[in-house]
Amino acid sequence: MRLSRYFLPLLKETPATAEIVSHQLMLRAGLVRQVAAGIYAWLPLGLKVLQRITDIVRREQERAGAVEMLMPTIQPAELWRESGRYDAYGPEMLRLTDRRGRELLYGPTNEEMVTAIVRDGIRSYRELPLTLFHVQWKFRDEIRPRFGVMRGREFLMKDAYSFDLDEAGARASYEAQFLAYLRTFAAMGLRALPVRAPTGPIGGELSHEFHILADTGESELFYDAAIDEVDLADPDAPQRLRGLYAMEAEEHARAARCPVPAERLARRRGIEVGHIFFFGTKYSAALGLALPGPDGRTITPLCGSYGIGLSRLVGAIIEASHDSAGIVWPDAVAPFDVGLVNLRPDDPVCTALADEVERRLTAAGRSVLHDDRDLRAGEKFASMDLIGLPWMVTVGPKGVAAGVVELKRRATGERHELSVESLLARIGA
Ligand code: ATP
Ligand code: MG
């Protein structure tokens, strides 16, 4: 992709309205623009990150056996009256009326809708267990939208819903999502802490939040420092983590006695990026989802719901991975793998080499953002540092004579002069 034909509106100044570094960098690096309070347009570079995050989430959901579908953003109020949540949800729900006077709402979550769809689509207990998920925009009219996409009003969520015939099955579905979440966040280069959570307005019995540790997080956490030692890539990690204490401060204060000795109790702030709930028959009973079981007796399926804040994750990743020059994308979610800087677009020899590097890296499976603009070198380097692509390749007049380009690793600043062949051997996918 040529930068001269792309849309990357960078900002030189830090916008005064942005309080935290991820919000500042998302505006400066041309990832998003605010359209209204808590409502953002995703610009091309930001959209790529959102898509890469979504791809990882989708892959891990499918690996855990969940099946993708897509439900609409707009829902009938009637559905929410069936569960009793239409009145309970309060002013956070955006309510609409169509031209025929029918009451609608912009969905803040989808338990009712998916339960009604499964109710109407399933005939036999043999069709369960089933976990469905979708990736869809949500709207919550947050009282205080802030920190950019971190607490928006319109935001993108992956939400999954499990349906099981018995408690053991439902717990297995919950475990499968718990494991999928650990894998998902690890694949993004993040350490996410599972925190035993109160269940809130969605209700239910068992719930965990997943938090990225960051000083700007809105939640205050207390946890057993042994968690910091758990290798998240270890297949036993979910089991080990489940045994270790982690609580939001409010819950921690309610606990009569903390099971963790004071010297092992860590206290940090966290950003909630995911939340899983097991709530049993709450919605299946309310919406009349019931099936004749093998012995003829009626079974009311046991359910759980599992959310990941996809748009919030973009901000959370930046909070966890940046330096004074800009964003430092983890490889797995970077909008492009390589930033290619042609220092002399007016020089045919430089340009021919830069074009060749772009062509060959692309053929080798790398995505390349090629800065072919006629700007000062310093400005081009600063832009690349700001947008934080994992690798930068510079083609300039000095190197061209010797047949070499310069490779820089964004995260470490490490630089190497390489021939094009060696470059391909080094960073070709
Ligand atoms: P919070 O406590 O941060 O308000 P929540 O507990 O109300 O979030 P859930 O219903 O658990 O949110 O939604 C699942 C996930 O969706 C959350 O873990 C979070 O990552 C994301 N999310 C929730 N609200 C927002 C929001 N206003 N903006 C961006 N992401 C959000
Ligand atoms: Mg939550």
Coordinates of C-alpha atoms and ligand atoms in Angstrom, one line a residue:
M1 CA 0.0 0.0 0.0
R2 CA 1.3 3.4 -1.0
L3 CA 1.0 6.1 1.6
S4 CA 0.5 8.7 -1.1
R5 CA -2.8 6.9 -2.0
Y6 CA -3.7 6.0 1.6
F7 CA -5.7 8.0 4.1
L8 CA -3.6 8.5 7.2
P9 CA -4.4 11.8 8.8
L10 CA -1.7 12.2 11.5
L11 CA -1.8 14.9 14.2
K12 CA 1.4 16.7 15.3
E13 CA -0.1 18.0 18.5
T14 CA -1.5 15.9 21.3
P15 CA -5.3 16.6 21.4
A16 CA -6.2 18.3 24.7
T17 CA -9.4 16.3 25.0
A18 CA -7.5 13.0 25.3
E19 CA -6.6 12.1 28.9
I20 CA -4.8 8.8 28.5
V21 CA -2.0 7.8 26.3
S22 CA -3.8 5.2 24.2
H23 CA -6.5 7.8 23.3
Q24 CA -3.9 10.4 22.4
L25 CA -2.0 8.0 20.2
M26 CA -5.1 6.6 18.5
L27 CA -6.0 10.2 17.5
R28 CA -2.4 11.2 16.6
A29 CA -1.7 8.0 14.6
G30 CA -4.9 8.4 12.5
L31 CA -6.7 5.3 13.8
V32 CA -10.0 6.9 14.8
R33 CA -11.9 10.1 14.9
Q34 CA -14.7 11.0 17.3
V35 CA -18.0 11.6 15.6
A36 CA -20.1 12.3 18.7
A37 CA -19.5 11.6 22.4
G38 CA -18.4 8.0 22.7
I39 CA -19.0 7.3 19.0
Y40 CA -16.0 6.9 16.7
A41 CA -15.2 6.5 13.0
W42 CA -12.6 3.9 12.4
L43 CA -10.0 5.2 9.9
P44 CA -8.2 2.7 7.5
L45 CA -5.3 2.1 9.9
G46 CA -7.5 1.6 13.0
L47 CA -9.9 -0.6 11.1
K48 CA -7.0 -3.0 10.1
V49 CA -6.1 -3.4 13.8
L50 CA -9.7 -4.0 14.7
Q51 CA -9.9 -6.6 12.0
R52 CA -6.8 -8.4 13.1
I53 CA -8.0 -8.5 16.7
T54 CA -11.4 -9.8 15.4
D55 CA -9.6 -12.5 13.3
I56 CA -7.7 -13.8 16.4
V57 CA -10.9 -13.9 18.4
R58 CA -12.8 -15.7 15.7
R59 CA -10.0 -18.3 15.2
E60 CA -10.0 -19.1 18.9
Q61 CA -13.8 -19.1 19.2
E62 CA -14.0 -21.6 16.4
R63 CA -11.2 -23.6 17.9
A64 CA -13.2 -23.8 21.1
G65 CA -16.2 -25.2 19.1
A66 CA -18.3 -22.0 18.9
V67 CA -20.2 -21.3 15.7
E68 CA -20.4 -17.9 14.1
M69 CA -23.7 -16.1 13.2
L70 CA -24.7 -12.5 13.0
M71 CA -27.6 -10.9 14.8
P72 CA -28.8 -7.3 14.1
T73 CA -28.0 -4.2 16.1
I74 CA -31.7 -3.3 16.4
Q75 CA -33.9 -5.4 18.5
P76 CA -37.7 -5.3 19.3
A77 CA -38.5 -4.1 22.9
E78 CA -40.9 -7.1 23.1
L79 CA -38.1 -9.5 23.4
W80 CA -36.7 -7.7 26.4
R81 CA -40.1 -7.5 28.0
E82 CA -40.2 -11.3 28.0
S83 CA -37.0 -11.4 30.1
G84 CA -38.1 -8.5 32.3
R85 CA -35.0 -6.5 31.3
Y86 CA -36.7 -3.8 29.3
D87 CA -37.5 -1.8 32.3
A88 CA -34.6 -3.1 34.4
Y89 CA -31.9 -1.9 32.0
G90 CA -32.5 1.8 32.6
P91 CA -31.1 4.8 30.7
E92 CA -28.1 3.0 29.4
M93 CA -30.4 1.5 26.8
L94 CA -30.9 3.5 23.6
R95 CA -34.6 3.2 22.8
L96 CA -36.1 4.0 19.4
T97 CA -39.5 4.0 17.8
D98 CA -40.2 3.2 14.2
R99 CA -42.7 4.9 11.9
R100 CA -45.4 2.4 12.9
G101 CA -44.9 3.3 16.6
R102 CA -43.1 0.0 17.4
E103 CA -40.6 0.1 20.2
L104 CA -37.1 -0.9 19.3
L105 CA -33.7 -0.6 20.9
Y106 CA -30.1 -0.7 19.8
G107 CA -28.8 -3.9 21.5
P108 CA -26.5 -3.5 24.4
T109 CA -26.1 -7.3 24.5
N110 CA -28.0 -10.3 22.9
E111 CA -29.0 -12.9 25.5
E112 CA -32.7 -12.5 24.7
M113 CA -32.4 -12.6 21.0
V114 CA -30.1 -15.6 20.8
T115 CA -32.2 -17.5 23.3
A116 CA -35.4 -16.9 21.2
I117 CA -33.6 -17.9 18.0
V118 CA -32.4 -21.2 19.6
R119 CA -35.8 -21.7 21.1
D120 CA -37.4 -21.5 17.6
G121 CA -34.7 -23.4 15.8
I122 CA -34.1 -26.5 17.9
R123 CA -36.3 -29.6 18.1
S124 CA -34.3 -32.2 20.0
Y125 CA -32.0 -32.4 22.9
R126 CA -29.6 -34.1 20.5
E127 CA -28.9 -30.7 19.0
L128 CA -27.2 -29.5 22.2
P129 CA -24.7 -28.6 23.4
L130 CA -24.3 -25.5 21.2
T131 CA -22.3 -22.3 21.5
L132 CA -23.1 -19.5 19.1
F133 CA -21.1 -16.3 18.7
H134 CA -21.2 -13.1 16.7
V135 CA -19.2 -10.0 16.3
Q136 CA -21.5 -7.0 16.3
W137 CA -21.7 -3.3 17.4
K138 CA -23.3 -2.6 20.7
F139 CA -24.7 0.6 22.1
R140 CA -24.8 1.5 25.7
D141 CA -25.6 5.1 26.6
E142 CA -22.8 5.3 29.1
I143 CA -23.2 8.1 31.6
R144 CA -19.6 9.1 31.2
P145 CA -18.0 7.9 27.9
R146 CA -14.3 8.6 28.1
F147 CA -10.8 7.4 27.3
G148 CA -11.7 7.1 23.6
V149 CA -12.7 3.7 22.4
M150 CA -12.0 2.3 25.9
R151 CA -15.4 3.4 27.2
G152 CA -17.4 4.3 24.1
R153 CA -21.2 4.3 23.7
E154 CA -21.0 2.4 20.4
F155 CA -18.5 -0.4 20.6
L156 CA -17.6 -3.7 18.9
M157 CA -18.0 -6.8 20.9
K158 CA -17.6 -10.5 20.3
D159 CA -20.4 -12.2 22.3
A160 CA -20.9 -15.9 22.6
Y161 CA -23.8 -17.8 24.1
S162 CA -23.7 -21.5 25.3
F163 CA -26.7 -23.8 25.6
D164 CA -26.3 -27.1 27.5
L165 CA -28.5 -29.9 28.8
D166 CA -27.0 -30.2 32.2
E167 CA -24.8 -28.5 34.8
A168 CA -21.7 -30.6 33.9
G169 CA -22.1 -29.7 30.2
A170 CA -22.6 -26.0 31.0
R171 CA -19.4 -26.0 33.2
A172 CA -17.5 -27.6 30.3
S173 CA -18.7 -24.9 27.9
Y174 CA -17.6 -22.3 30.4
E175 CA -14.2 -23.9 30.8
A176 CA -13.8 -24.0 27.0
Q177 CA -14.5 -20.3 26.8
F178 CA -12.2 -19.6 29.7
L179 CA -9.4 -21.4 27.9
A180 CA -10.2 -19.7 24.6
Y181 CA -9.9 -16.3 26.3
L182 CA -6.4 -17.1 27.7
R183 CA -5.3 -18.2 24.2
T184 CA -6.9 -15.2 22.6
F185 CA -5.2 -12.6 24.7
A186 CA -1.9 -14.5 24.6
A187 CA -2.0 -14.6 20.8
M188 CA -2.3 -10.8 20.9
G189 CA 0.8 -10.5 23.0
L190 CA -1.2 -9.6 26.1
R191 CA -1.1 -11.0 29.6
A192 CA -4.8 -11.0 30.8
L193 CA -5.6 -11.8 34.4
P194 CA -8.8 -13.8 35.1
V195 CA -10.6 -12.1 38.0
R196 CA -13.5 -13.7 39.9
A197 CA -16.3 -11.3 39.3
P198 CA -19.7 -10.3 40.7
T199 CA -22.3 -11.0 38.1
G200 CA -24.1 -7.6 38.0
P201 CA -27.3 -7.0 36.0
I202 CA -26.9 -10.0 33.7
G203 CA -27.3 -12.1 36.8
G204 CA -26.1 -15.6 37.5
E205 CA -23.8 -17.8 39.5
L206 CA -20.3 -17.9 38.1
S207 CA -18.3 -15.2 36.3
H208 CA -14.8 -14.1 35.5
E209 CA -13.5 -10.9 34.1
F210 CA -10.3 -10.7 32.1
H211 CA -8.1 -7.7 32.8
I212 CA -5.0 -6.2 31.2
L213 CA -2.9 -4.7 33.9
A214 CA -2.3 -0.9 33.2
D215 CA -2.0 2.1 35.5
T216 CA -4.8 3.8 33.5
G217 CA -7.3 0.9 34.0
E218 CA -10.6 1.8 35.6
S219 CA -10.7 -1.2 37.9
E220 CA -8.6 -1.7 41.0
L221 CA -7.5 -5.3 41.5
F222 CA -6.1 -7.3 44.3
Y223 CA -4.5 -10.6 43.4
D224 CA -2.1 -13.4 44.4
A225 CA 1.3 -12.4 43.0
A226 CA 1.7 -16.1 42.1
I227 CA -0.5 -15.3 39.1
D228 CA 2.4 -13.3 37.6
E229 CA 4.5 -16.5 37.6
V230 CA 1.9 -18.6 35.7
D231 CA 3.0 -19.4 32.1
L232 CA -0.1 -18.6 30.1
A233 CA 1.0 -20.8 27.2
D234 CA 1.0 -23.8 29.6
P235 CA -2.1 -26.0 28.9
D236 CA -2.7 -26.3 32.7
A237 CA -2.7 -22.5 33.0
P238 CA -6.6 -22.2 33.2
Q239 CA -6.6 -24.8 36.1
R240 CA -3.8 -23.1 38.0
L241 CA -5.3 -19.6 37.5
R242 CA -8.7 -20.7 38.7
G243 CA -7.1 -21.7 42.0
L244 CA -5.4 -18.3 42.6
Y245 CA -7.0 -15.3 44.1
A246 CA -7.9 -12.2 42.0
M247 CA -10.7 -9.8 42.9
E248 CA -11.8 -6.3 42.1
A249 CA -11.1 -4.0 45.1
E250 CA -14.8 -3.6 45.9
E251 CA -15.3 -7.4 46.2
H252 CA -12.0 -7.8 48.0
A253 CA -13.2 -5.3 50.6
R254 CA -16.4 -7.3 51.1
A255 CA -14.5 -10.6 51.6
A256 CA -14.3 -11.3 55.3
R257 CA -10.8 -12.8 55.2
C258 CA -8.3 -12.6 52.3
P259 CA -6.8 -16.0 51.6
V260 CA -3.6 -14.5 50.3
P261 CA -0.8 -13.6 52.8
A262 CA -0.1 -9.9 52.8
E263 CA 3.4 -10.3 51.3
R264 CA 2.0 -12.1 48.3
L265 CA -1.0 -9.8 47.7
A266 CA -0.5 -7.6 44.6
R267 CA -2.5 -4.5 44.0
R268 CA -2.7 -3.1 40.4
R269 CA -5.1 -1.4 38.1
G270 CA -6.7 -3.2 35.2
I271 CA -8.7 -2.8 32.0
E272 CA -11.5 -5.2 31.6
V273 CA -11.3 -6.7 28.1
G274 CA -13.4 -9.7 28.5
H275 CA -16.2 -11.1 30.8
I276 CA -17.7 -14.6 31.0
F277 CA -20.9 -15.5 32.8
F278 CA -22.7 -18.8 33.7
F279 CA -26.3 -17.9 34.5
G280 CA -28.1 -21.2 34.2
T281 CA -31.8 -21.1 33.2
K282 CA -32.3 -17.3 33.7
Y283 CA -33.1 -16.5 30.0
S284 CA -34.1 -20.0 28.8
A285 CA -36.8 -20.2 31.5
A286 CA -38.0 -16.6 30.8
L287 CA -38.2 -17.1 27.1
G288 CA -39.6 -20.6 27.1
L289 CA -36.6 -22.5 25.7
A290 CA -37.4 -26.1 26.7
L291 CA -36.9 -29.5 25.1
P292 CA -38.1 -33.0 25.8
G293 CA -35.1 -34.9 27.1
P294 CA -34.2 -38.6 26.5
D295 CA -36.6 -39.8 29.2
G296 CA -39.4 -37.6 28.0
R297 CA -39.0 -35.1 30.8
T298 CA -38.7 -31.4 29.9
I299 CA -35.2 -29.9 30.0
T300 CA -34.6 -26.2 30.3
P301 CA -31.1 -25.6 28.9
L302 CA -28.4 -24.1 31.0
C303 CA -26.7 -21.1 29.5
G304 CA -23.7 -18.8 29.7
S305 CA -22.6 -15.7 27.8
Y306 CA -19.1 -14.6 27.0
G307 CA -18.0 -11.1 25.9
I308 CA -14.8 -9.6 24.5
G309 CA -14.5 -5.9 24.0
L310 CA -12.9 -5.8 20.5
S311 CA -12.8 -2.0 20.1
R312 CA -11.7 -1.5 23.7
L313 CA -8.8 -4.0 23.1
V314 CA -7.3 -1.6 20.5
G315 CA -6.9 1.0 23.3
A316 CA -5.8 -1.6 25.9
I317 CA -3.1 -3.0 23.6
I318 CA -1.7 0.5 23.1
E319 CA -1.8 1.2 26.9
A320 CA 0.3 -2.0 27.3
S321 CA 2.6 -1.4 24.4
H322 CA 3.9 2.1 23.5
D323 CA 6.9 4.4 24.1
S324 CA 7.6 8.1 24.0
A325 CA 7.7 8.1 20.1
G326 CA 4.4 6.3 19.6
I327 CA 2.6 2.9 19.4
V328 CA 4.6 -0.4 19.4
W329 CA 2.2 -2.9 17.9
P330 CA 2.6 -6.5 18.9
D331 CA 3.3 -8.4 15.6
A332 CA 0.0 -10.3 15.7
V333 CA -2.3 -7.2 15.6
A334 CA -0.1 -4.7 13.7
P335 CA -2.0 -2.9 10.8
F336 CA 0.9 -3.6 8.5
D337 CA 4.0 -5.8 9.1
V338 CA 6.4 -3.4 7.5
G339 CA 6.8 0.3 7.0
L340 CA 8.9 1.0 3.9
V341 CA 10.5 4.4 3.7
N342 CA 11.8 5.7 0.4
L343 CA 14.1 8.6 1.3
R344 CA 14.3 9.8 -2.3
P345 CA 11.1 9.4 -4.2
D346 CA 12.5 11.8 -6.8
D347 CA 15.5 9.5 -7.5
P348 CA 14.6 6.7 -10.0
V349 CA 17.2 4.3 -8.6
C350 CA 16.0 4.6 -5.1
T351 CA 12.4 4.4 -6.2
A352 CA 13.1 1.3 -8.3
L353 CA 14.7 -0.5 -5.3
A354 CA 11.9 0.6 -2.9
D355 CA 9.3 -0.7 -5.4
E356 CA 11.2 -4.0 -5.7
V357 CA 11.3 -4.3 -1.9
E358 CA 7.6 -3.7 -1.6
R359 CA 6.9 -6.2 -4.4
R360 CA 9.0 -9.0 -3.0
L361 CA 8.0 -8.5 0.7
T362 CA 4.3 -8.6 -0.4
A363 CA 5.0 -11.7 -2.5
A364 CA 6.6 -13.3 0.6
G365 CA 3.4 -12.7 2.6
R366 CA 4.2 -9.5 4.4
S367 CA 1.9 -6.5 4.4
V368 CA 3.8 -3.3 3.6
L369 CA 2.9 0.4 4.0
H370 CA 5.2 2.2 1.6
D371 CA 6.0 5.8 2.3
D372 CA 6.6 7.1 -1.2
R373 CA 5.7 10.7 -0.2
D374 CA 8.0 13.6 -0.9
L375 CA 8.7 14.7 2.7
R376 CA 11.7 15.2 4.9
A377 CA 13.4 12.0 6.2
G378 CA 12.8 13.1 9.8
E379 CA 9.1 13.5 9.3
K380 CA 8.8 10.1 7.6
F381 CA 10.7 8.4 10.4
A382 CA 8.7 10.2 13.1
S383 CA 5.4 9.1 11.3
M384 CA 6.6 5.5 11.2
D385 CA 7.6 5.5 14.9
L386 CA 4.2 7.0 15.7
I387 CA 2.1 4.4 13.9
G388 CA 4.3 1.7 15.4
L389 CA 4.6 -1.0 12.6
P390 CA 6.9 -3.9 13.8
W391 CA 9.5 -3.4 11.1
M392 CA 10.8 -0.4 9.2
V393 CA 12.8 -0.7 6.0
T394 CA 14.6 2.3 4.7
V395 CA 15.8 2.7 1.2
G396 CA 18.2 5.7 0.6
P397 CA 20.8 6.9 -1.8
K398 CA 23.8 5.7 0.2
G399 CA 22.5 2.1 0.6
V400 CA 21.4 1.9 -3.0
A401 CA 25.0 2.2 -4.3
A402 CA 26.0 -0.6 -2.0
G403 CA 22.9 -2.7 -2.7
V404 CA 21.7 -2.5 0.9
V405 CA 18.6 -1.3 2.8
E406 CA 18.3 -0.6 6.5
L407 CA 16.0 -2.8 8.7
K408 CA 14.8 -1.4 12.1
R409 CA 12.8 -3.3 14.7
R410 CA 10.3 -0.9 16.2
A411 CA 10.2 -2.5 19.7
T412 CA 14.0 -2.5 20.3
G413 CA 15.3 0.1 17.9
E414 CA 17.8 -2.5 16.7
R415 CA 19.1 -1.7 13.2
H416 CA 20.8 -3.8 10.5
E417 CA 22.1 -3.0 7.0
L418 CA 21.0 -5.9 4.7
S419 CA 20.9 -6.9 1.1
V420 CA 17.4 -7.4 -0.2
E421 CA 18.0 -11.1 -0.2
S422 CA 19.0 -11.1 3.5
L423 CA 16.0 -8.9 4.3
L424 CA 13.6 -11.4 2.7
A425 CA 15.3 -14.2 4.5
R426 CA 15.0 -12.3 7.8
I427 CA 11.4 -11.0 7.7
G428 CA 9.7 -12.8 4.8
A429 CA 6.7 -14.6 6.4
Ligands
ATP1 P1 -17.6 -2.2 32.2 O1 -17.5 -2.8 33.6 O2 -16.2 -1.8 31.7 O3 -18.6 -1.1 32.0 P2 -19.3 -4.3 31.5 O4 -19.0 -5.2 32.6 O5 -20.6 -3.4 31.6 O6 -18.1 -3.3 31.2 P3 -19.9 -6.5 29.8 O7 -21.3 -6.5 29.7 O8 -19.2 -7.5 30.6 O9 -19.3 -5.0 30.1 O10 -19.4 -6.5 28.2 C1 -18.3 -7.4 27.7 C2 -17.1 -6.6 27.3 O11 -17.4 -5.5 26.4 C3 -16.4 -5.9 28.5 O12 -15.5 -6.8 29.1 C4 -15.6 -4.8 27.8 O13 -14.4 -5.3 27.3 C5 -16.5 -4.4 26.6 N1 -17.3 -3.2 26.9 C6 -18.3 -3.0 27.8 N2 -18.7 -1.8 27.8 C7 -17.9 -1.1 26.9 C8 -17.9 0.3 26.5 N3 -18.7 1.2 27.0 N4 -16.9 0.6 25.6 C9 -16.1 -0.3 25.1 N5 -16.1 -1.6 25.5 C10 -17.0 -2.0 26.4
MG2 MG -18.2 -6.9 32.5

